Structure formats: C-alpha cells, structure tokens
Short mmCIF file of C-alpha atoms in Angstrom, two decimals:
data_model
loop_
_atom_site.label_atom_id
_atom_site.label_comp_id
_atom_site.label_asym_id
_atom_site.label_seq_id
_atom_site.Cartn_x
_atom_site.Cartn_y
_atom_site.Cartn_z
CA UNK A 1 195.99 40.02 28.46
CA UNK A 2 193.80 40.66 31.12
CA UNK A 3 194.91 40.18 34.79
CA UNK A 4 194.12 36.75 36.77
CA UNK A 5 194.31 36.37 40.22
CA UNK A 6 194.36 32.23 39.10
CA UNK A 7 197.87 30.81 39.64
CA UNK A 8 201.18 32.98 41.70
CA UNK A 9 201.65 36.27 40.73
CA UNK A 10 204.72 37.43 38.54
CA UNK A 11 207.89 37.70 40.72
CA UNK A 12 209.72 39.89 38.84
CA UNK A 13 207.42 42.84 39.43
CA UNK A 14 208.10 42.43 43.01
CA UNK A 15 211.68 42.72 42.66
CA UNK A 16 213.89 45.87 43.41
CA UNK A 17 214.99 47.57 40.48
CA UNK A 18 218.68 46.75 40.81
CA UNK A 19 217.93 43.39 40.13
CA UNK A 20 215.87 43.90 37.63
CA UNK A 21 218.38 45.76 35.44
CA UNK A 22 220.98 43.34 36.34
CA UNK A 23 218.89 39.79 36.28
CA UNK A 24 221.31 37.23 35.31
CA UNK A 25 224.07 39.66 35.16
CA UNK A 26 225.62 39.39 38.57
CA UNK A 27 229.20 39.42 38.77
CA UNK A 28 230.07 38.09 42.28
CA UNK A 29 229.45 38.65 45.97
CA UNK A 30 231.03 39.01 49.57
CA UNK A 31 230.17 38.83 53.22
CA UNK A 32 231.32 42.37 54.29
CA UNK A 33 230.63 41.26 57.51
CA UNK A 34 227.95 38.65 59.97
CA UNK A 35 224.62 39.33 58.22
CA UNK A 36 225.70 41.98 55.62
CA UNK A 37 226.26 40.56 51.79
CA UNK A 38 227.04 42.50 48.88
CA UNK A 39 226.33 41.50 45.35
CA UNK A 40 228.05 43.82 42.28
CA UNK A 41 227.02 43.03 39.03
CA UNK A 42 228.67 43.09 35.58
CA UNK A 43 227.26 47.08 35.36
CA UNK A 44 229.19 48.04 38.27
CA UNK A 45 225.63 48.51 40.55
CA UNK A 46 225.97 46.85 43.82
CA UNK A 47 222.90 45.66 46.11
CA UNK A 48 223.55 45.75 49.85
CA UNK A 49 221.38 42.63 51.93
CA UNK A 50 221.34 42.88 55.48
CA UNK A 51 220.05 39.57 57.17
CA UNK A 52 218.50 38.70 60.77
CA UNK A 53 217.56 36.30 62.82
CA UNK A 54 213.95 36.09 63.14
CA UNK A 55 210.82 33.37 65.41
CA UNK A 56 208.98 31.37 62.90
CA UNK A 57 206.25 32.32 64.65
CA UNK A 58 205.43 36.07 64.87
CA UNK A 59 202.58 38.87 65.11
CA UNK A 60 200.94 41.00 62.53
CA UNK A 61 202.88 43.65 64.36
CA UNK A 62 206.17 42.27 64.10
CA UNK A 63 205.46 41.91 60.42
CA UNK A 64 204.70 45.83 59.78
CA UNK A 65 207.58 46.90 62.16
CA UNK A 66 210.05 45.17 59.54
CA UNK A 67 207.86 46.68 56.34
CA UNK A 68 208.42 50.12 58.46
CA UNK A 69 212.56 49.75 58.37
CA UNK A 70 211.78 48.15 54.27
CA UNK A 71 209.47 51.11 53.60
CA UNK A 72 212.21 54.16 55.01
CA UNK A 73 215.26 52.34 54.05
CA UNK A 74 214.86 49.84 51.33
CA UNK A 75 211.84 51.41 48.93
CA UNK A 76 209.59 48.61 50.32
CA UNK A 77 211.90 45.70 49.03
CA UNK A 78 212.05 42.95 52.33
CA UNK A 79 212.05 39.22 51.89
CA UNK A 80 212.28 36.01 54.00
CA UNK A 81 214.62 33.14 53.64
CA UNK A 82 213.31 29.14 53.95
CA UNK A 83 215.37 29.67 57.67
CA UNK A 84 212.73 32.53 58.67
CA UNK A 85 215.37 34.96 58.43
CA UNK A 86 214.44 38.37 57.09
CA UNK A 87 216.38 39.98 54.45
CA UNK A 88 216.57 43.94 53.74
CA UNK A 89 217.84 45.05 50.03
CA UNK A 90 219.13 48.10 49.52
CA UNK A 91 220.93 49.61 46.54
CA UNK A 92 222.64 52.33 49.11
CA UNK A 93 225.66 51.45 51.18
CA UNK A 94 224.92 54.63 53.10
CA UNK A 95 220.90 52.61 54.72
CA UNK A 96 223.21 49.44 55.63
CA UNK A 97 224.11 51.08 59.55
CA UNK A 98 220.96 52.13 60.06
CA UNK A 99 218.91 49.54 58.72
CA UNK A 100 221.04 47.31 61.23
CA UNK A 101 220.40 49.75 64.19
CA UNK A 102 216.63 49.60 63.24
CA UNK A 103 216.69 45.96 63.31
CA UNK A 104 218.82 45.83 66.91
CA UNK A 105 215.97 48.02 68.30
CA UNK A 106 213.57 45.07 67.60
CA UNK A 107 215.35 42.88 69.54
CA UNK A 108 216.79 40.96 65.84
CA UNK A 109 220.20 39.97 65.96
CA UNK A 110 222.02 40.33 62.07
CA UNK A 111 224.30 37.43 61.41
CA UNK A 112 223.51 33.74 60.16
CA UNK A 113 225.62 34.21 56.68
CA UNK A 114 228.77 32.85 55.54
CA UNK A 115 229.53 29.32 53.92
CA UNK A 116 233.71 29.05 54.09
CA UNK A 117 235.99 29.37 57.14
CA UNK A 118 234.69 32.13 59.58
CA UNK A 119 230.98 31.32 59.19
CA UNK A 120 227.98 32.04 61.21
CA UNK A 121 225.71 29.02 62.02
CA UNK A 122 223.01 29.68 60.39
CA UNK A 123 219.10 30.15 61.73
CA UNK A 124 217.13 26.70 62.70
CA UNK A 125 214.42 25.32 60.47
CA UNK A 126 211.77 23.85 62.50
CA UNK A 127 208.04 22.34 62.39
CA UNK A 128 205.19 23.37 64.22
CA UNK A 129 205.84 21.40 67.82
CA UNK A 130 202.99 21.58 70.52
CA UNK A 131 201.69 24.89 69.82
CA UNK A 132 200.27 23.66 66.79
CA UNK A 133 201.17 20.16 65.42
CA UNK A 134 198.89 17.04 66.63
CA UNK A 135 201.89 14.44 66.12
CA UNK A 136 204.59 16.33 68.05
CA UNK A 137 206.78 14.46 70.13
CA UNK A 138 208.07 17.26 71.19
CA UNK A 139 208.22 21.06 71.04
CA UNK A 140 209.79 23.18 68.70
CA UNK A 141 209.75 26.70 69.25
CA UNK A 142 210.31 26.20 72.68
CA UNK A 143 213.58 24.21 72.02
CA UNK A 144 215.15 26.37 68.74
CA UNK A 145 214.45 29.44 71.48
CA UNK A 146 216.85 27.70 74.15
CA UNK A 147 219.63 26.53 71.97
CA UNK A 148 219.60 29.71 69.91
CA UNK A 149 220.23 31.78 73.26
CA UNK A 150 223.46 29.33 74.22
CA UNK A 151 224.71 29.56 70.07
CA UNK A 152 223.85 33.24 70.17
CA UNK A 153 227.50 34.10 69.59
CA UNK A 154 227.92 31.90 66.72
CA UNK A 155 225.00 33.23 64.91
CA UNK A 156 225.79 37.14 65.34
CA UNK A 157 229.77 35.78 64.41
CA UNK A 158 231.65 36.31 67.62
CA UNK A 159 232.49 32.84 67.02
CA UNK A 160 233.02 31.12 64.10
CA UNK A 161 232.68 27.85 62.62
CA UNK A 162 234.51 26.03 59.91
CA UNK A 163 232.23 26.20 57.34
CA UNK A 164 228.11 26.71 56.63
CA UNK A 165 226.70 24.84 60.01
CA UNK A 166 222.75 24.04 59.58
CA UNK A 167 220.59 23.43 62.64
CA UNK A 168 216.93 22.12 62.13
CA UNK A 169 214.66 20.39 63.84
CA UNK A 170 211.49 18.42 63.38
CA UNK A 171 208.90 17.60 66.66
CA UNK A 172 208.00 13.73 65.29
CA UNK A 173 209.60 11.22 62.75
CA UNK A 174 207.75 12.39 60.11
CA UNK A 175 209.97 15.37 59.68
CA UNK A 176 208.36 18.40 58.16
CA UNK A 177 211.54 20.43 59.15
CA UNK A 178 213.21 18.27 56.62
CA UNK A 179 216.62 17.76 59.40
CA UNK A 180 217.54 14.43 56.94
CA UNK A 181 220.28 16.23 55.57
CA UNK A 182 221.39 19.10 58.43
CA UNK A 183 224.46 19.53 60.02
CA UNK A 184 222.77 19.15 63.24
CA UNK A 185 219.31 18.37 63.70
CA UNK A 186 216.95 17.25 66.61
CA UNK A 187 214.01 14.71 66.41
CA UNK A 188 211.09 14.70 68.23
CA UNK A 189 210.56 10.90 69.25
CA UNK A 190 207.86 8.73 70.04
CA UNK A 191 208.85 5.47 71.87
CA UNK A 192 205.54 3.89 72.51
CA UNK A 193 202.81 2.45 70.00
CA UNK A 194 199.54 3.76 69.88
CA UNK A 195 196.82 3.67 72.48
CA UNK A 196 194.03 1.99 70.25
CA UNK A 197 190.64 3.09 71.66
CA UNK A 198 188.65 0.19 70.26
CA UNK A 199 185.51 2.07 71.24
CA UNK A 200 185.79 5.04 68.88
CA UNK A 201 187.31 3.44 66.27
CA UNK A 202 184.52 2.11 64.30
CA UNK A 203 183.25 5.06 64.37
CA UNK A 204 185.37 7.78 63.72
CA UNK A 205 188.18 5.99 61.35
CA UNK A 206 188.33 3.74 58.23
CA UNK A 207 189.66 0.65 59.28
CA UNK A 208 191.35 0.15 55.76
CA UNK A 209 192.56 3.43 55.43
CA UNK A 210 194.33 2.95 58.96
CA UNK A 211 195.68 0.10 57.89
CA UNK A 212 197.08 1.49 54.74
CA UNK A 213 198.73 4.68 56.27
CA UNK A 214 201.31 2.52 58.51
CA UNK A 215 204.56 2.17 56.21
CA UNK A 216 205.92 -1.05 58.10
CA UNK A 217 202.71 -2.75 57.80
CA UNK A 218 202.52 -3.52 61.74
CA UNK A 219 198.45 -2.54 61.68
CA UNK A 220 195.98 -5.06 60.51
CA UNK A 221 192.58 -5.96 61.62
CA UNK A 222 191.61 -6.86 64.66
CA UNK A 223 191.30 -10.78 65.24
CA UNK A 224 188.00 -11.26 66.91
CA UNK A 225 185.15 -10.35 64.04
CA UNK A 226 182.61 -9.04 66.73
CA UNK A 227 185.78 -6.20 67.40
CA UNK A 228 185.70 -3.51 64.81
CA UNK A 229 188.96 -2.24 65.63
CA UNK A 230 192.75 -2.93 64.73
CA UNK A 231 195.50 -4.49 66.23
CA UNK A 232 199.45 -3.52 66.54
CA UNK A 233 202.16 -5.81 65.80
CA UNK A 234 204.75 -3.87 68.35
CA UNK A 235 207.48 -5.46 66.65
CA UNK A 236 207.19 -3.35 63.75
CA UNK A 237 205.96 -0.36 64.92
CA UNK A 238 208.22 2.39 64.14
CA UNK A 239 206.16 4.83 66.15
CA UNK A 240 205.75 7.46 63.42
CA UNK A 241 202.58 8.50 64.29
CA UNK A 242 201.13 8.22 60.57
CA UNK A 243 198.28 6.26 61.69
CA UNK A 244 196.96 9.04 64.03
CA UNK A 245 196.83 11.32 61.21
CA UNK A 246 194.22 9.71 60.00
CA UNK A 247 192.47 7.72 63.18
CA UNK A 248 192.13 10.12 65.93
CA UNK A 249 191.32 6.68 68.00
CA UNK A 250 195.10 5.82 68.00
CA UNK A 251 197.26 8.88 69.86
CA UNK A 252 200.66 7.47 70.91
CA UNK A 253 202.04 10.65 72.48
CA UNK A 254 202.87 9.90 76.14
CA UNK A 255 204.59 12.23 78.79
CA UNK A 256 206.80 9.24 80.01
CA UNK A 257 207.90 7.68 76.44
CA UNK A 258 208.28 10.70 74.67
CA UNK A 259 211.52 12.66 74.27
CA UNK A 260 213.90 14.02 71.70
CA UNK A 261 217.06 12.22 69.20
CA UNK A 262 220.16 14.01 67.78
CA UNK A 263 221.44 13.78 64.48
CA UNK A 264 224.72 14.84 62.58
CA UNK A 265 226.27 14.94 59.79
CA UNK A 266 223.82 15.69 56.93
CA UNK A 267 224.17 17.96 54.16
CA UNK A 268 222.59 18.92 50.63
CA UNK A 269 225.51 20.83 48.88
CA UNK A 270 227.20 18.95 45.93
CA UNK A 271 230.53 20.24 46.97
CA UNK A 272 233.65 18.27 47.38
CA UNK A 273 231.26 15.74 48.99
CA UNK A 274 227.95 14.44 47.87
CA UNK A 275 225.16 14.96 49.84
CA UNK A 276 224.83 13.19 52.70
CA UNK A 277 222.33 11.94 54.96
CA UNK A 278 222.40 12.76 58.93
CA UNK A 279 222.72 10.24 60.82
CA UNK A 280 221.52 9.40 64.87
CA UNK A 281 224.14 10.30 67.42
CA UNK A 282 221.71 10.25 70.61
CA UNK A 283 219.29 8.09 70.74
CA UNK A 284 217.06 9.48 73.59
CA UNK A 285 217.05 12.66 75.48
CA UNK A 286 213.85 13.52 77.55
CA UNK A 287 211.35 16.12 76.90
CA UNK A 288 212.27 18.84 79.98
CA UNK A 289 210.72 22.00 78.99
CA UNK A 290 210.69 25.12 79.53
CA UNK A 291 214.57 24.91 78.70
CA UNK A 292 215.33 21.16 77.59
CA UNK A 293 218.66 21.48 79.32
CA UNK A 294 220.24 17.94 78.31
CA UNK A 295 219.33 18.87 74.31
CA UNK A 296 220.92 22.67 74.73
CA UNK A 297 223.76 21.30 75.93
CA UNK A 298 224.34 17.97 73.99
CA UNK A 299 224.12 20.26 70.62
CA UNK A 300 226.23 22.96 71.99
CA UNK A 301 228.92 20.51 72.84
CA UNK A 302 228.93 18.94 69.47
CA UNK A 303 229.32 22.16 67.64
CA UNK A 304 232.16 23.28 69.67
CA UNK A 305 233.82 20.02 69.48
CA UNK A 306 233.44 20.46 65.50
CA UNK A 307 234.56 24.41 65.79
CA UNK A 308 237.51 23.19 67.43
CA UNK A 309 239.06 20.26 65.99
CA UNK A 310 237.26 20.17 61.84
CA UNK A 311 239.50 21.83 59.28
CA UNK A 312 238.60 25.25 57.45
CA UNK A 313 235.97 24.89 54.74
CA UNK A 314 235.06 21.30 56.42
CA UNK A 315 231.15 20.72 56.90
CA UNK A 316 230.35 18.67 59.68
CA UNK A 317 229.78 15.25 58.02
CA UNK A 318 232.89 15.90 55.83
CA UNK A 319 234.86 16.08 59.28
CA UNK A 320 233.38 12.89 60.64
CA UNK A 321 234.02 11.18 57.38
CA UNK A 322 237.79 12.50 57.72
CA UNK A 323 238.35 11.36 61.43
CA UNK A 324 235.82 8.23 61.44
CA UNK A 325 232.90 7.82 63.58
CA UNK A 326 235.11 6.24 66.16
CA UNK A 327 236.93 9.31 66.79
CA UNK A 328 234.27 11.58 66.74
CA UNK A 329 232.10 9.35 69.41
CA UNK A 330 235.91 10.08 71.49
CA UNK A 331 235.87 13.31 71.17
CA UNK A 332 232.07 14.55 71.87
CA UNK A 333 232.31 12.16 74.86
CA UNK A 334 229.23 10.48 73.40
CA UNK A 335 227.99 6.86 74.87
CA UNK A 336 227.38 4.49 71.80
CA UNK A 337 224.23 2.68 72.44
CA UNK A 338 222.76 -0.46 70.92
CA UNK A 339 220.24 1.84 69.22
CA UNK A 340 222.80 3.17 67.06
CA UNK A 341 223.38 -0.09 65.11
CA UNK A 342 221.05 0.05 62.09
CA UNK A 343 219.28 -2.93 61.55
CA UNK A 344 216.74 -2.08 59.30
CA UNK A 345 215.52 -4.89 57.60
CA UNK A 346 215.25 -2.68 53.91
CA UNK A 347 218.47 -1.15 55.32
CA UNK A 348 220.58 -2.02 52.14
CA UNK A 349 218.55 -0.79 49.90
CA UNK A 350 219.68 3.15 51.36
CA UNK A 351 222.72 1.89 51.35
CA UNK A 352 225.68 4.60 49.54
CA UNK A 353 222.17 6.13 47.35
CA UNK A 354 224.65 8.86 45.53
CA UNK A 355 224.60 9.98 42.49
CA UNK A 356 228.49 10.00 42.94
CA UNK A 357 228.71 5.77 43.41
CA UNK A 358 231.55 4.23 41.76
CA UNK A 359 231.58 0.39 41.84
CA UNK A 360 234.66 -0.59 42.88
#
C-alpha cells in the first residue's frame, strides 16, 4: 500500500528497538532513583528512561539542544510526557550519567517520578495564561515558574512526599489544564460579569449564539426592542467567560476582580480509592505578579502539611478523606469562608458520581 500523509503516522516505527522486540512483553519496572526508571522485560533487555523537568513553553533551540543529547546518547529516541516533561530512552545503563549531566548543563532538573512512599511531585500541567489565552484570569507560566522554584526540592527528590502529588493549573473556569481531578490545582478566577458593550454588539456577535453559549442561562435579550444587545442576570452568572469566546463585545477580565482559587484533593487513579474530584480550599487569592507570593506560599504550605502528617502510599484526597475536612482546615491553618458551602442549585445531581456507589 502506498504511503498517505492522510491520518497520524504509525507509532511503532518511531519507537526504539528495545521496545519493539519486547512490545507487550515487559516484565516490571523500578525508580533507580528521582527521574531515572528502568523497565526489564520478559527477554532479560532492560530500557533505561531518564526524565526532566521542562517550560511548556520553549524555543526551536531548546528543542534541538534535547534532540542533540537524544541523537549522541539515545539513537534519536526522546519523547514528551502530557506534564511537558522530556523523556530520554536508552537501552545502555552506561548513557544514563551522562545523559543526566547533559541535561543539568541545560539548566533541566531530572526528577518528577515515583507514585508510592518517597515520591517526587510531579511537573505542573497548565493552560496558556496571558501570554496567549483571551479568557485568562490569570497567568500561568508565570505562576507554575514561582511555585516550581519554592517545590524545587520535592521535584528533584530531596524531599519526598507520600505518594504521586499532581500540581496543575488552569488561568479561567473553563479549565483546559484539566486541575478537576489534581492533587493540587490553582484556578484562574473571574469575579465580575461581563462588560456588555451594547454598541458593538450588533455588530460583531450573534445575539442567539451569545445567548446559547452561557451554561446557567443568565444571558437573554435585551428588554428594550430598539437595543440590539443582551442583558445579564448577575444572579446567575458564574463568570466563566464562555460568552466572550464567542462575543468579543462582552470581556469580563478586570485588574480589581480578578484573582486566583485553590483546589485539593482530586485524583484519577482507580486505586484503593475511586477517583475523586478536587475540591475549593481558597476561595480568592489576588493576581500579584511577577511572583504571586500569597499562591506560592498557600500551595507550599498545603503540601508540606500533607508531607508531614498523610500516611505512606496516601494521595492527598485519600488523607483528607481519612482525617475529615475539619481536621485538615486545622491543620493548613486555612479560614473557611461562606464560599466554600456548595449551593449549587444542580448540586445533587454530582453528588457521589462513582462508578464505585453502593446504595446503602
């Protein structure tokens, strides 16, 4: 069959050869060490990974400096994880120290690995933020960069944590960064509706189609017939920003109103618990680049508060499920604000959604 270029291309015939003598075969792996993993398969052949931490945002430079180490050390074999992180595979033990040394002169710390007790926290997932992104509430690379220089030590594993930590964040409510179900996660958040600039509206938006994008129904047309514009019912706005995606007549990002919300306790792995949802610890912390020094420190205090008191193996939500929210509000010297409470009116309809639901 002829070649397409319609459609992916064929991973396997980008893979290194160890795996593709052993696909399917592997026997087990181990963490020889922060950012090192070895995987032996049934054979007997072993492939060494060596993992760093990595911007989500990076040059065309940056990108052929890594294919340099990949193309000396690694026969041309790199990869990225979904956390940014890239990933050099080598079948040769001996290209592990230098591969490691080549990655240290780029300034890329190896760590981030490890899902039992003695873990690394792992790499943030984040959006786009203000260099990019016209919803953001608030930035992203700027934050990740400030709390990944205060967790350094964590990530490069000289500390550890109880078990897999994930960070992520996501600059508005509409989450690209996907933080529902992290360990820790911050939230860009708007806290003002949208500025409705009744002038441009009728002509640069489709007054039904704004209407349609809001998900709590809280835009409808505007009362007087001579106004071809919309109106917002502020009681239901949920500030989400979905309508400016598609009206650039309604922004609703404001210096004063916006700032940033912390969540815990998420998770996606199946084991011992089901997956859980995060859920809103801080309501409201303000936008303060260049360093966001209130966010830094709120998350760092949370994950030491975790390191120190959560048992071995114990993700973060399985902790607070162990000790009750009560106690961990106590310790993390949290305030619990009325925003907390969730009164959603659709609320119970989220209510235990687990595949794992027993009635009772």
């Amino acid at each position: 069959m002829c070649p397409t270029d319609v459609g992916p291309p064929d991973f396997k015939t980008m893979l290194p050869d160890v795996i593709k003598k052993n696909y399917g075969k592997w026997k087990y792996h181990e963490i020889l060490k922060p950012g090192v993993m070895k995987h032996v398969a049934e054979s007997g052949d072993a492939l060494y990974t060596v993992r760093a931490g990595s911007p989500k945002l990076v040059s065309t430079d940056f990108i052929r400096d890594l294919c340099n180490i990949a193309d000396t050390y690694c026969d041309g074999h790199l990869r990225f994880t979904s956390r940014y992180n890239p990933e050099l595979l080598t079948p040769k033990k001996e290209n592990v120290e230098p591969i490691i040394k080549e990655l240290n002169k780029l300034g890329l710390p190896v760590g981030g690995t490890g899902s039992g007790p003695g873990a690394c926290l792992s790499n943030v997932i984040h959006t786009q933020g203000w260099i990019h992104c016209h919803g953001a509430a608030s930035d992203a690379s700027g934050i990740v960069k400030a709390m990944m220089d205060e967790l350094y030590d964590y990530f490069v594993g000289k500390k550890t944590l109880p078990a897999k930590t994930r960070l992520s964040l996501a600059c508005c409510l509409n989450m690209c960064g996907a933080i529902h179900a992290s360990d820790v996660a911050v939230v860009g958040m708007h806290t003002q509706v949208p500025k409705i600039d009744h002038e441009k509206m009728h002509v640069m938006c489709e007054i039904p189609t704004v209407a349609a994008s809001c998900p709590t129904r809280a835009i409808r047309r505007h009362p007087d017939p001579n106004i071809k514009s919309v109106v917002v019912d502020e009681t239901k706005c949920m500030y989400c920003g979905n309508c400016f995606t598609v009206c650039p007549a309604m922004p609703l990002a404001s210096a004063e109103g916006d700032g940033v919300a912390i969540f815990v306790g998420g998770k996606v792995s199946n084991a011992r618990k089901p997956p859980m949802f995060s859920r809103v610890v801080v309501p409201h912390l303000p936008n303060n680049p260049p360093r966001w020094p209130e966010v830094v420190n709120t998350v760092k205090h949370i994950i030491e508060v975790y390191a120190e008191n959560a048992r071995w193996g114990e993700r973060m939500g399985e902790w607070i499920q162990r000790v009750g929210w009560e106690r961990f509000f106590k310790l993390t010297d949290l305030p619990f604000p009325m925003q907390l409470i969730d009164d959603f009116e659709l609320a119970r309809d989220t209510f235990r959604s687990t595949t794992q639901f027993k009635w009772t």
